[in-house]
Short mmCIF file of C-alpha atoms in Angstrom, two decimals:
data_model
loop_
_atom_site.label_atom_id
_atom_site.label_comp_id
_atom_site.label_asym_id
_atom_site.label_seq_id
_atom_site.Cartn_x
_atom_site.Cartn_y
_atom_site.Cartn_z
CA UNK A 1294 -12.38 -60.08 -35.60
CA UNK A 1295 -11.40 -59.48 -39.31
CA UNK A 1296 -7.93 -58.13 -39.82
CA UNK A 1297 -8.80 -55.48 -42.68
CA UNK A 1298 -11.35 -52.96 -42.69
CA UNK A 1299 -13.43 -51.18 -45.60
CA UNK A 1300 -13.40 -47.57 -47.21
CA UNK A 1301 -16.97 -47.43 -45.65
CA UNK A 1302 -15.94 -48.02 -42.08
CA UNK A 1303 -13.06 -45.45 -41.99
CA UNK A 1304 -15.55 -42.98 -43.13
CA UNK A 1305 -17.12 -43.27 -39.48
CA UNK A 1306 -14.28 -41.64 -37.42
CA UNK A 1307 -13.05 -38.43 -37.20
CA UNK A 1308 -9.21 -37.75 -37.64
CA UNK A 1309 -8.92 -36.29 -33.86
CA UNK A 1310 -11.28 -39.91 -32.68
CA UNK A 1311 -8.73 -42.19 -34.23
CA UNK A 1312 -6.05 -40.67 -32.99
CA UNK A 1313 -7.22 -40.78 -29.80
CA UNK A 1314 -7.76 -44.07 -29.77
CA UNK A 1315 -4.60 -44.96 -31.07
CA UNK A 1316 -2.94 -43.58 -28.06
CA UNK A 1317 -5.07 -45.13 -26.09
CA UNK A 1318 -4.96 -48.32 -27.32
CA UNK A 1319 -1.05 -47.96 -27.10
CA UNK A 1320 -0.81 -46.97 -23.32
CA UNK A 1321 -3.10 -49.80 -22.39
CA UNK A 1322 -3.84 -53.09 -25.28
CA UNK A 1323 -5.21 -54.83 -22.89
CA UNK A 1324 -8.25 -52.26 -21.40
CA UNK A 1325 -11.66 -54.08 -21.96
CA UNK A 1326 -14.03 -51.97 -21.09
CA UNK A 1327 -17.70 -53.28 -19.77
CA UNK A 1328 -19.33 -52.79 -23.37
CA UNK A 1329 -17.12 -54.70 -24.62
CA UNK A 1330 -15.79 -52.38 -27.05
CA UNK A 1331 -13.00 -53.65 -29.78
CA UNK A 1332 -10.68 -51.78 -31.81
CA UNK A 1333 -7.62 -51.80 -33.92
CA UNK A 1334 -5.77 -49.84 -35.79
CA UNK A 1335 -3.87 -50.27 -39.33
CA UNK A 1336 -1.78 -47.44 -40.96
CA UNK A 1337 -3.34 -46.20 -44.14
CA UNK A 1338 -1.30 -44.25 -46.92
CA UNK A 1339 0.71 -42.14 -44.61
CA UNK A 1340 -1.93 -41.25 -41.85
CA UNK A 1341 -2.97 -43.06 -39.22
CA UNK A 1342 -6.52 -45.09 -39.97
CA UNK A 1343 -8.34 -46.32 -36.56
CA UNK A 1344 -10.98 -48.51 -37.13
CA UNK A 1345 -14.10 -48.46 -35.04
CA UNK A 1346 -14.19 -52.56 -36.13
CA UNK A 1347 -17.53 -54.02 -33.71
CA UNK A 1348 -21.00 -52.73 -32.68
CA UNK A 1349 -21.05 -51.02 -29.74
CA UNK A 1350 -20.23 -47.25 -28.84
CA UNK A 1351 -17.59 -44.94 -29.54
CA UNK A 1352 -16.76 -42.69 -26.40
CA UNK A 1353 -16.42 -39.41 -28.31
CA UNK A 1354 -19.94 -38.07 -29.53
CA UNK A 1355 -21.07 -34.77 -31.75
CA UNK A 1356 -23.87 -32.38 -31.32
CA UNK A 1357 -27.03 -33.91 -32.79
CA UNK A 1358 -29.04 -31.23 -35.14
CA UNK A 1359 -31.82 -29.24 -32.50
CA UNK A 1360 -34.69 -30.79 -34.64
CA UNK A 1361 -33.40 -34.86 -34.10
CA UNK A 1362 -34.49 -35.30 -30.92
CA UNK A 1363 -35.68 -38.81 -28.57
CA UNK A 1364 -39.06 -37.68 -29.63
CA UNK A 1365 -38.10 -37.67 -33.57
CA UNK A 1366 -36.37 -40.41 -33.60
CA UNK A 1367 -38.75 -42.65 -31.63
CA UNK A 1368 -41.73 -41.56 -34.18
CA UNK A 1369 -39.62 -43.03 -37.13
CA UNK A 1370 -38.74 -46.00 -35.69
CA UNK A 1371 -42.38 -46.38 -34.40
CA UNK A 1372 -43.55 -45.70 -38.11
CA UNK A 1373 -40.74 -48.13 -39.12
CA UNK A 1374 -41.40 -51.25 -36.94
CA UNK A 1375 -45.06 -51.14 -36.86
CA UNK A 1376 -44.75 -50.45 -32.66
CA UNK A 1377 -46.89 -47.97 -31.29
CA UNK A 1378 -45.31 -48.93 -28.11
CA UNK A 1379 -41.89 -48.42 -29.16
CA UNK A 1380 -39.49 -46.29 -26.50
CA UNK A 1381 -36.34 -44.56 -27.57
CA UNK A 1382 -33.82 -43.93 -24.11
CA UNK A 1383 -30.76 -42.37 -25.57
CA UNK A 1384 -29.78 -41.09 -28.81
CA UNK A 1385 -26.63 -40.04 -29.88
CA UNK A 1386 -24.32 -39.29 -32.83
CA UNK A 1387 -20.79 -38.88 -34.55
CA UNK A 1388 -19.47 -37.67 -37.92
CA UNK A 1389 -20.10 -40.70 -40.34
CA UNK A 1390 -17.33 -39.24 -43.03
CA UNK A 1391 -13.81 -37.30 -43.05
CA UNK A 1392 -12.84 -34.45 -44.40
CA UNK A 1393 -12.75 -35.04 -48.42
CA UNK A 1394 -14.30 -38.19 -47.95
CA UNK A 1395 -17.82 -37.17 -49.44
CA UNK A 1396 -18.41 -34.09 -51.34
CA UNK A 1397 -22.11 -34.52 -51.63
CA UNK A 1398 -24.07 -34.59 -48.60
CA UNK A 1399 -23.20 -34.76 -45.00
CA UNK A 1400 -23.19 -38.17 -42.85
CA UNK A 1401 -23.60 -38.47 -39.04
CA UNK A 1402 -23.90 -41.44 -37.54
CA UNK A 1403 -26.42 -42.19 -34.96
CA UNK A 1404 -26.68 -44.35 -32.13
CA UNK A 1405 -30.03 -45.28 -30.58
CA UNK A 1406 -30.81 -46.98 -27.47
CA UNK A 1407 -34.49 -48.09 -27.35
CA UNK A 1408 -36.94 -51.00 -26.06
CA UNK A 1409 -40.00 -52.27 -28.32
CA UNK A 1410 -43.52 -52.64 -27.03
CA UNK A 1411 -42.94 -56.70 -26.49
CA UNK A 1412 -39.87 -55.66 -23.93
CA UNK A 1413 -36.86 -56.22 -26.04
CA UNK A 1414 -33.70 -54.09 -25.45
CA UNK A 1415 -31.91 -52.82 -29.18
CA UNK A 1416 -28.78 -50.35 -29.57
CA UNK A 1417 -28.94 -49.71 -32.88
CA UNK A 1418 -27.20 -47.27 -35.40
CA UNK A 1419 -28.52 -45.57 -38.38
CA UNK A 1420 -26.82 -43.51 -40.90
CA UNK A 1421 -28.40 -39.78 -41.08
CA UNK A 1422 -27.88 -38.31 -44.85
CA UNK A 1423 -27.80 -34.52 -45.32
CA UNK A 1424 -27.32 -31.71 -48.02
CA UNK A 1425 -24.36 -30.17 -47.68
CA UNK A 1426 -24.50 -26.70 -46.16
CA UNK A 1427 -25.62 -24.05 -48.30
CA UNK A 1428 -22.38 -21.90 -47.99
CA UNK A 1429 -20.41 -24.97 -49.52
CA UNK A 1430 -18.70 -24.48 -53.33
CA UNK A 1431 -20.61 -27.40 -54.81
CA UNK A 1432 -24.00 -26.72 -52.86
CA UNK A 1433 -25.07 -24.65 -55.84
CA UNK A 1434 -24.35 -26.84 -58.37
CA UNK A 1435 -26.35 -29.87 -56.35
CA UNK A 1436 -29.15 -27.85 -56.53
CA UNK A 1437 -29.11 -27.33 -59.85
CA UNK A 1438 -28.96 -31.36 -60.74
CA UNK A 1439 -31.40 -31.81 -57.36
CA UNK A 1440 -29.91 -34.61 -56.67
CA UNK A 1441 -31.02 -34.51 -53.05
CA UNK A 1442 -34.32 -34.45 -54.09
CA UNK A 1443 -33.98 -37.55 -56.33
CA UNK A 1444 -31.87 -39.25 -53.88
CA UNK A 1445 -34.92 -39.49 -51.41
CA UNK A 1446 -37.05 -40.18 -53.86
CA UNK A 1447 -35.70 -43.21 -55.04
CA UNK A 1448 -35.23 -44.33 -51.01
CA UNK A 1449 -38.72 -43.35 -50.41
CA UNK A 1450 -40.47 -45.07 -53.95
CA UNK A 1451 -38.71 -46.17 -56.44
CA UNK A 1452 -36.00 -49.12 -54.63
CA UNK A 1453 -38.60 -50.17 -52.62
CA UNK A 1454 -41.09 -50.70 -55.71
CA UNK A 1455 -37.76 -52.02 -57.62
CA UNK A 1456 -37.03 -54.48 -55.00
CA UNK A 1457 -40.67 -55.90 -54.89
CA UNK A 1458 -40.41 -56.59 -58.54
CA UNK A 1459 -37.30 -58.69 -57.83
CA UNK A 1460 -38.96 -60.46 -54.80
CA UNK A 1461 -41.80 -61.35 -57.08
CA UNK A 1462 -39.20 -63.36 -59.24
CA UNK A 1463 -37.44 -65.01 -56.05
CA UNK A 1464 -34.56 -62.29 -56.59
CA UNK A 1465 -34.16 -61.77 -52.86
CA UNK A 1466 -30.32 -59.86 -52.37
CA UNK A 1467 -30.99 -56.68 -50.58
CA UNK A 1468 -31.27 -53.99 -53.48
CA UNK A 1469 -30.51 -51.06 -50.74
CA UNK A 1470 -30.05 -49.96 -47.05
CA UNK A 1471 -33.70 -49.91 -45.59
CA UNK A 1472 -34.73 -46.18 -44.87
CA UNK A 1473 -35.65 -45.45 -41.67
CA UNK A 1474 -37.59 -42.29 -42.51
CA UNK A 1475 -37.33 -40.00 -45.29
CA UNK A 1476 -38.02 -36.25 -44.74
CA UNK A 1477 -38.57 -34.10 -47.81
CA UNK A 1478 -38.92 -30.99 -45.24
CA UNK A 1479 -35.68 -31.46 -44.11
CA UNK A 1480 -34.02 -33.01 -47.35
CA UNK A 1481 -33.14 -35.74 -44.98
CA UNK A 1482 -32.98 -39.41 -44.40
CA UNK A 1483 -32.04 -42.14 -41.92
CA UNK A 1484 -30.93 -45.36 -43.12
CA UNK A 1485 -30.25 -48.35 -41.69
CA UNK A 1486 -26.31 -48.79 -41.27
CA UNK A 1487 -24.62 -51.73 -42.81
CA UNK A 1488 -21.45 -52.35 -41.27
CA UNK A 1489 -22.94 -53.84 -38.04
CA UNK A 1490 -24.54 -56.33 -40.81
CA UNK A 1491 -20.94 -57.01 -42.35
CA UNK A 1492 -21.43 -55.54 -45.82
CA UNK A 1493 -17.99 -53.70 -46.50
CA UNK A 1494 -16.35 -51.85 -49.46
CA UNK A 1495 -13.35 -53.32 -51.70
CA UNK A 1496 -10.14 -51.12 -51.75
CA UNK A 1497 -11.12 -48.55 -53.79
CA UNK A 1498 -7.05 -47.84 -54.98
CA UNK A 1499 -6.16 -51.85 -55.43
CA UNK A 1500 -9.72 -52.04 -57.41
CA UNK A 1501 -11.84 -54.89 -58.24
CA UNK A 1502 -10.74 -58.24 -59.12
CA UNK A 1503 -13.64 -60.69 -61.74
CA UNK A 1504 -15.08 -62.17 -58.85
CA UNK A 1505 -15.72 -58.87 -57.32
CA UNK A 1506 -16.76 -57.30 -60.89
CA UNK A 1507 -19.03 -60.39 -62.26
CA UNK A 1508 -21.45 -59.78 -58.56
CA UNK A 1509 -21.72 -55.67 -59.26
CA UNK A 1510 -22.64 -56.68 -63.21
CA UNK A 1511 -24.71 -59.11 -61.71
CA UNK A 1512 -26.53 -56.67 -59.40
CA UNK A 1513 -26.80 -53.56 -62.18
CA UNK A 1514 -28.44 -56.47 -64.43
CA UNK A 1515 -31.31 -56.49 -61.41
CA UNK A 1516 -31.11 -52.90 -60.75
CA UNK A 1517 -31.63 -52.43 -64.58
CA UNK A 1518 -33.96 -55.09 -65.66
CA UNK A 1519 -36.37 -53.56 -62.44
CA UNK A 1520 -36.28 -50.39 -63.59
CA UNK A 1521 -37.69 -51.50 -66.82
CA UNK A 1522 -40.48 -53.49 -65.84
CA UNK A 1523 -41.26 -50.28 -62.82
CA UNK A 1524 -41.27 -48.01 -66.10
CA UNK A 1525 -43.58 -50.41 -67.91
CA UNK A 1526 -45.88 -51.00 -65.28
CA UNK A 1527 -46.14 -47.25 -63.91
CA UNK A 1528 -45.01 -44.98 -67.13
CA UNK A 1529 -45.01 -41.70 -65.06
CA UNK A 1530 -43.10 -42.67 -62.00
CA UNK A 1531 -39.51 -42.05 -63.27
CA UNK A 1532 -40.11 -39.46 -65.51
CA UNK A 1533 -39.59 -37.08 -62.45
CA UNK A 1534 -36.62 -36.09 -62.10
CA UNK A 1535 -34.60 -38.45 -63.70
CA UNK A 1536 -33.25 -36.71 -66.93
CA UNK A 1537 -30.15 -35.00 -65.44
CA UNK A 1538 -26.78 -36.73 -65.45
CA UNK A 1539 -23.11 -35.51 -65.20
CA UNK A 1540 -22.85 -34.07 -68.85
CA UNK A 1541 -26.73 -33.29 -69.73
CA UNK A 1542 -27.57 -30.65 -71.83
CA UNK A 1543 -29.22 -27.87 -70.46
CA UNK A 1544 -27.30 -27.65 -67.13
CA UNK A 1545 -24.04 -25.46 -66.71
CA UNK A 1546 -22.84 -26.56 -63.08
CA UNK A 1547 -20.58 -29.73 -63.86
CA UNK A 1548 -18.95 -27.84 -66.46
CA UNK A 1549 -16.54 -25.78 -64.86
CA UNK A 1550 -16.03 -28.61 -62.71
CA UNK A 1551 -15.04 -31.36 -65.48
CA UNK A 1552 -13.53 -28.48 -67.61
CA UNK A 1553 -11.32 -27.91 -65.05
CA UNK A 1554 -9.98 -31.48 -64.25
CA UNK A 1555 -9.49 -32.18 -67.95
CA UNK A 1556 -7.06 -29.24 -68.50
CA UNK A 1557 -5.22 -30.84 -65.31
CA UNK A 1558 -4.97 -33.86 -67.06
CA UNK A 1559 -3.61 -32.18 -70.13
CA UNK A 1560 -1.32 -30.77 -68.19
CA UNK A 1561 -0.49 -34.07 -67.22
CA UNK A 1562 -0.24 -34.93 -70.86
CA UNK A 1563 2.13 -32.23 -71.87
CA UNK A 1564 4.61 -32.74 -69.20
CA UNK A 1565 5.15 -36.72 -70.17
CA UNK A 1566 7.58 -36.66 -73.69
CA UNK A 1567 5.85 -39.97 -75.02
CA UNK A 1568 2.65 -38.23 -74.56
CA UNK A 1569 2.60 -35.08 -75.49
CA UNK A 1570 3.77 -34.64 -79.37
CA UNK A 1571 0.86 -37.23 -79.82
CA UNK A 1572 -2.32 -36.50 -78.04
CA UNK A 1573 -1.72 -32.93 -76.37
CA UNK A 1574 -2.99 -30.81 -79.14
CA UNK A 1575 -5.82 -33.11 -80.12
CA UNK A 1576 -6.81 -33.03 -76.36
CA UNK A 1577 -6.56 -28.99 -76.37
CA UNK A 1578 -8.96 -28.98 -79.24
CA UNK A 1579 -11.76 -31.02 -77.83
CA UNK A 1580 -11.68 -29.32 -74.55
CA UNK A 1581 -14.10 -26.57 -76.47
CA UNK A 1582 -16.65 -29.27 -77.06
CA UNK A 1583 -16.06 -31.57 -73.86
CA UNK A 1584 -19.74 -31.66 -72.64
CA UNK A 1585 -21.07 -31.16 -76.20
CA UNK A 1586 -19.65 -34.62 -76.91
CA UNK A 1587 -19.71 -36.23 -73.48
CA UNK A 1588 -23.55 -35.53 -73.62
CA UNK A 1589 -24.19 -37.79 -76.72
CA UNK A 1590 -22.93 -40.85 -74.40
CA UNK A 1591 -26.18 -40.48 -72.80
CA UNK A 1592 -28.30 -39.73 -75.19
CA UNK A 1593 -30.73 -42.50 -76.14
CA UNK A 1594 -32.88 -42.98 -79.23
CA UNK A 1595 -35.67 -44.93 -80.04
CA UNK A 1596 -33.73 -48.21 -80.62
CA UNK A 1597 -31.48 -48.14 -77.48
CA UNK A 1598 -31.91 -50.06 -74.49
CA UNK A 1599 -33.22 -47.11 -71.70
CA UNK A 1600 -33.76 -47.92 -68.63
CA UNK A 1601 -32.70 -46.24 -64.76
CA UNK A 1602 -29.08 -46.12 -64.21
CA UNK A 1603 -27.50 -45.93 -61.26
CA UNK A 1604 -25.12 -43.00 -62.30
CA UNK A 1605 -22.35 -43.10 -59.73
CA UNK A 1606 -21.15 -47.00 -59.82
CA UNK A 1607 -17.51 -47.34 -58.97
CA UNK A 1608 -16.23 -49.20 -56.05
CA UNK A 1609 -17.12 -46.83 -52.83
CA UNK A 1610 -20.54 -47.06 -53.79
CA UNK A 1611 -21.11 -50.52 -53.45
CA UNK A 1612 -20.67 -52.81 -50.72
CA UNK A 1613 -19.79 -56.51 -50.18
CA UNK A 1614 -20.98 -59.40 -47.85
CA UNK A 1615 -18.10 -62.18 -47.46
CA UNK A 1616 -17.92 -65.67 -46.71
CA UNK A 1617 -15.29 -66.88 -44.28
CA UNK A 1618 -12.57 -67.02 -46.47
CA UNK A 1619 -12.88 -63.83 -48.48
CA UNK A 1620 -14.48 -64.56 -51.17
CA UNK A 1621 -17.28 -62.15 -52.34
CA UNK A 1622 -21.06 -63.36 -51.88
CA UNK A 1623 -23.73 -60.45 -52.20
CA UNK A 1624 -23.50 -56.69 -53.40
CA UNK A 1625 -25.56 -53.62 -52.83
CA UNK A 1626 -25.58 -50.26 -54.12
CA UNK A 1627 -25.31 -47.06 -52.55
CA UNK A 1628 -25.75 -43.44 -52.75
CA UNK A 1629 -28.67 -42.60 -55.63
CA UNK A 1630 -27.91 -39.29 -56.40
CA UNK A 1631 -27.54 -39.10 -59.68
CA UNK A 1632 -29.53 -42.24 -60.85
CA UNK A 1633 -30.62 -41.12 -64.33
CA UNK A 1634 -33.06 -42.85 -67.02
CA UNK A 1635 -30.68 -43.44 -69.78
CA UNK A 1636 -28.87 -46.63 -71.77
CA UNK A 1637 -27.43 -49.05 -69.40
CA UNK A 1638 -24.02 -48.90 -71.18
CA UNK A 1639 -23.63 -45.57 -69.35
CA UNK A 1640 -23.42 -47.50 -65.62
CA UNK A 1641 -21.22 -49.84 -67.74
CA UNK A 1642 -18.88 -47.08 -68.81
CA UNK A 1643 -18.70 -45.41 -65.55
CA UNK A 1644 -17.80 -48.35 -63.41
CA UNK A 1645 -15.41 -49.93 -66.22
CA UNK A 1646 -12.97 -46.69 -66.29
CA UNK A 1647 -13.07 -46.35 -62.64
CA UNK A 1648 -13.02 -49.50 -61.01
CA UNK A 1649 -11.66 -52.38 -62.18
CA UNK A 1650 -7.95 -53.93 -62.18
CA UNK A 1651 -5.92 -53.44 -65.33
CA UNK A 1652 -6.28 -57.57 -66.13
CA UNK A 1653 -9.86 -57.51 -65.47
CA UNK A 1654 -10.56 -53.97 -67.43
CA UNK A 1655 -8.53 -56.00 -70.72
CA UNK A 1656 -11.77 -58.27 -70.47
CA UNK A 1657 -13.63 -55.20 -71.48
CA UNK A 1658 -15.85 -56.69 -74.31
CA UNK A 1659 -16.72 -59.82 -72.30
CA UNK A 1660 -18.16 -58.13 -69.25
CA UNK A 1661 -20.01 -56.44 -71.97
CA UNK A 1662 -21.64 -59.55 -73.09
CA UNK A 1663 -21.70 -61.08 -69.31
CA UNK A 1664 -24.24 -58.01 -68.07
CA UNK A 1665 -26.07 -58.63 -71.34
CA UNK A 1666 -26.96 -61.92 -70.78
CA UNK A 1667 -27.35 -61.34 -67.29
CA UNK A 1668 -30.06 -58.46 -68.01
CA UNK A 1669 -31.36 -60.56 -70.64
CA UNK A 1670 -32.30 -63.58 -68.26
CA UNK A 1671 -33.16 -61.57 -65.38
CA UNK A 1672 -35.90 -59.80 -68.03
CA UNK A 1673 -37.32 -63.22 -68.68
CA UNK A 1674 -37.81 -64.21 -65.25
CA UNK A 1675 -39.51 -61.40 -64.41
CA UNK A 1676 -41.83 -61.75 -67.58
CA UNK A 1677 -40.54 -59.07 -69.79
CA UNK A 1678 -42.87 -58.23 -73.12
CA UNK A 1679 -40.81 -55.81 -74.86
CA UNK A 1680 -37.98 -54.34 -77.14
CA UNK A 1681 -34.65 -56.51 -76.23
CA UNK A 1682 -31.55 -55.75 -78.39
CA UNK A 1683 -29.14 -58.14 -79.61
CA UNK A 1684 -25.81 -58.70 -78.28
CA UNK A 1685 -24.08 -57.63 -81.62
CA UNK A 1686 -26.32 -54.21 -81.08
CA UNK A 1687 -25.83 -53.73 -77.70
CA UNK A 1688 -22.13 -54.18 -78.13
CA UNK A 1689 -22.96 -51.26 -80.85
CA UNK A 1690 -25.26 -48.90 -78.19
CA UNK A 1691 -21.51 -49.81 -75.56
CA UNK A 1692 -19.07 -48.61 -78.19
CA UNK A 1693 -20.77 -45.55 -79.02
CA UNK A 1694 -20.78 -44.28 -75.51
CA UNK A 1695 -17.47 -44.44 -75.32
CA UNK A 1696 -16.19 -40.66 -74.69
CA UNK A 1697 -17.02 -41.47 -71.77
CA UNK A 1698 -14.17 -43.43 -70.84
CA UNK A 1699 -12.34 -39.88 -72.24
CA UNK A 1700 -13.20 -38.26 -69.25
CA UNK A 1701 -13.87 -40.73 -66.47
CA UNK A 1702 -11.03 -42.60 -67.05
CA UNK A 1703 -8.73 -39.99 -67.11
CA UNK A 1704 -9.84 -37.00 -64.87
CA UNK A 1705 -12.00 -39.24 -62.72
CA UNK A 1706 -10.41 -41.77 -62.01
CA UNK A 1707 -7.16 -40.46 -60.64
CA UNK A 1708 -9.51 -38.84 -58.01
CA UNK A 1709 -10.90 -41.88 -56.95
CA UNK A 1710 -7.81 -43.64 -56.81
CA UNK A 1711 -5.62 -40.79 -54.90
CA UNK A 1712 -3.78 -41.58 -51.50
CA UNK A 1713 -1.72 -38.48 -51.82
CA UNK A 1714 -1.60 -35.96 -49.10
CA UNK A 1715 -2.80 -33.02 -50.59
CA UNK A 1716 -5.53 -31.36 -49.35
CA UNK A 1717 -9.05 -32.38 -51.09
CA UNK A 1718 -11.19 -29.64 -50.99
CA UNK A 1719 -13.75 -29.78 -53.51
CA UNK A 1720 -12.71 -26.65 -55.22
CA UNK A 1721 -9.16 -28.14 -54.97
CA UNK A 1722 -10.73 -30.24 -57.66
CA UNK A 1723 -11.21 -28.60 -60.72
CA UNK A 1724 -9.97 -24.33 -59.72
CA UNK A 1725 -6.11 -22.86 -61.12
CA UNK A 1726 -5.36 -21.65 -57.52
CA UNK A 1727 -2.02 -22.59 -56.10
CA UNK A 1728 -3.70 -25.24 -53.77
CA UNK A 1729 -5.88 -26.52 -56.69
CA UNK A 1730 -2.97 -26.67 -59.31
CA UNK A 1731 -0.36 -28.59 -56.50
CA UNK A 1732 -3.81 -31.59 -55.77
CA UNK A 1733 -4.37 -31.58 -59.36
CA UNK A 1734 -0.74 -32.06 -60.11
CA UNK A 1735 -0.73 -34.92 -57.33
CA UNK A 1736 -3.32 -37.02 -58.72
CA UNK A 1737 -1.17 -38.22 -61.54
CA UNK A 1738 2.40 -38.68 -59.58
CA UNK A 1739 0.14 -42.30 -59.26
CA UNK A 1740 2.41 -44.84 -61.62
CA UNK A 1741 -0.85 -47.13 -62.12
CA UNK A 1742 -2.46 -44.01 -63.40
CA UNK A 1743 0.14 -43.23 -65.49
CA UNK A 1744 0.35 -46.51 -67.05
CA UNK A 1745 -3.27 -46.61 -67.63
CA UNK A 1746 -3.43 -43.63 -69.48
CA UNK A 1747 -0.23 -44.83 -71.77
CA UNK A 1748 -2.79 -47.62 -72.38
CA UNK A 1749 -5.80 -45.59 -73.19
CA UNK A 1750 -5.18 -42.70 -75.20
CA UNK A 1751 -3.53 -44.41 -78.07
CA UNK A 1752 -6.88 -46.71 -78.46
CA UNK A 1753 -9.06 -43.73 -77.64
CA UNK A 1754 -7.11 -41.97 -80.18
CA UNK A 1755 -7.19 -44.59 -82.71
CA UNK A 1756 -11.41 -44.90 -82.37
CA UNK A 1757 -11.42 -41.33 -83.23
CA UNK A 1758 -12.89 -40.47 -80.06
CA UNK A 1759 -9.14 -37.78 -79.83
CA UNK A 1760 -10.57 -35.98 -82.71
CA UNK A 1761 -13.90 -33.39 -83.89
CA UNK A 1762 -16.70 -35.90 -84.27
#
């Protein structure tokens, strides 16, 4: 048994499960049940994290939804396996993700007992993705970027198309979890779960080290380079759909929410000395045109790289394989949301300011040119006839996206770095309340945030990115 466990695997118990086990693993370490069922336990922050660490079944269960029944579930996996004979015997479930843990759609996870038409016995578990409920803050501004919608799509076509493209060029990594089933009636899906097949998430508040980094450049140089040759060979596929980012024109929802973390971080800002005579009022002034200017990072003209993006790359949303002493082998990329046809310097952007340690980040300009030779050679294997930049212009096409790093890295960031205690509600996020002002506040009592942002601002500042432009 490994002695850590991932970001990805604490998502799968409920606060009330791990205690529980806790105490139960305390009044009796040695209870070993029949299925064989091993735990452990590691504090967390300043809560108690119990890890449900192998296969097998948790005790405490949740209400499946009235429409996922033994019958549902054994048509998908019939449909999935190619097994008309196929029986499901039991199906269960429990909440896949804690409180604060995902603001964008719901995750159950489901456990299925069933016995294929040759006679083989499988317990399996899947991961069912839904919408949030429609009486949730952010459910209206989802809508608005349909970015459930988009997620299925690119579960249902577009990974499965990009992945055959990269099989046809002996690129064989897994580009995604396998889906199950996908139903656009439901605006649901049911993936295959990938902790039982070891893939795990890096410590999303310790950050990636180069090894770590170089594999998800690696990976977005496939994902990329795909997407490219998909858009060549079937023109109208991706034009669906994927136009709407973060900070598009045309769409109002994300700006209340980004408006609102930025004036907590210049908050921040005016309540640090060394900070605030320098940057505070330049800050105040560009919060007027903060999505005017954050949309130009991804808009693309004629002589820009464009391909798909992923849109939401930072370290939760990928996940590792291992060898036996720790050292990173494979990546893959989750959650497709808000995958967006755009430059590539925009997933470059995204997943530098959020995700990388402080050494590795100062390396800024070389990952640069590592992805770009990486996309470069992974466009020649796979036979690319087309417009390539070079590295002195797509160094160009990088720089000028670079208000994005104004936001991510400084309102985003401390989110997805926080192991505070304050409660994360979504509206929590971005809203002046009481409760919203004291999380805001929280997010930047971090001392590795703080010394980040003494690092950025004064280059952001010096690029001119601080001032009307």
């Amino acid at each position: 048994m490994k002695t850590g466990a991932s970001e990805y695997e604490l998502k799968f118990m409920t606060l009330a499960d791990r205690k529980a086990t806790l105490r139960a693993i305390q009044d009796n370490r040695d209870h070993t049940d029949k299925t064989q069922v091993c735990w452990e336990y590691k504090r967390v922050s300043s809560c108690c994290k119990i890890i449900f660490e192998r296969s097998q079944y948790p005790r405490t269960v949740t209400m499946l939804p009235s429409w996922l029944t033994e019958e549902y579930i054994q048509k998908a996996l019939r449909d999935f396996h190619k097994d008309a004979k196929l029986r499901v015997q039991k199906v269960w479930a429990k909440p896949a993700t804690e409180k604060g843990e995902n603001f964008v759609g719901v995750m159950t996870r489901i456990f299925v007992d069933f016995v294929q038409g040759d006679g083989a016995e499988q317990k399996k578990s899947y991961i069912l993705k839904q919408a949030v409920p429609s009486d949730a803050p952010q459910a209206k501004i989802f809508k608005e970027y349909d970015v459930y919608n988009r997620e299925l799509h690119m579960y249902d076509i577009v990974l499965p198309k990009m992945a055959k493209i990269l099989q046809g060029a002996d690129f064989n990594d897994k580009l995604m979890a396998e889906a199950i089933i996908v139903d656009r009636e439901r605006t649901i899906m049911i993936l295959e779960d990938l902790a039982p097949l070891r893939y795990s998430n890096a410590d999303r508040v310790k950050q990636l080290d180069m090894a770590h980094t170089k594999l998800v450049l690696d990976m977005l140089a496939k994902f990329h380079a795909s997407a490219i040759i998909l858009n060549q060979r079937e023109p109208d596929l991706l034009n669906r759909n994927y136009a709407s980012h973060f900070f598009s024109r045309g769409k109002k929802g994300y700006e209340e929410v980004f408006i609102g973390l930025f004036r907590a971080f210049i908050r921040y800002v005016k309540s640090r000395p060394n900070l605030r005579n320098l940057y505070a009022d330049k800050l105040e002034h560009i919060i007027g045109n903060l999505m005017g200017y954050a949309a130009r990072s991804v808009d693309v003209g004629e002589k820009d790289l464009q391909t798909l993006v992923h849109g939401d790359c930072w370290t939760t949303n990928v996940m590792y394989l291992h060898d036996d002493e720790g050292n990173p082998t494979t990546v893959l990329p989750i959650d497709f949301q808000f995958s967006t046809w755009t430059s590539p310097a925009v997933d470059l952007h995204y997943f530098f300011s959020t995700s990388l340690k402080a050494d590795v980040l100062a390396k800024e300009t070389e990952l640069v040119q590592y992805h770009y030779y990486a996309l470069k050679r992974t466009l020649e294997a796979l036979s690319y006839k087309g417009f390539f930049p070079s590295l002195f212009e797509y160094q160009l096409q990088f720089e000028r996206r670079r208000f994005m790093s104004v936001i991510i890295a400084n309102v985003f960031q401390p989110i997805m770095v926080y192991h505070g205690n304050e409660d994360c509600e979504f509206i929590n996020l971005y809203q002046d309340t009481p409760e919203g002002i004291k999380f805001q506040d929280s997010m930047y009592e971090n001392e590795e945030i703080q010394r980040r942002i003494d690092t950025i601002l004064p280059i952001l500042d010096a690029k001119g990115f601080l001032e009307a432009h």
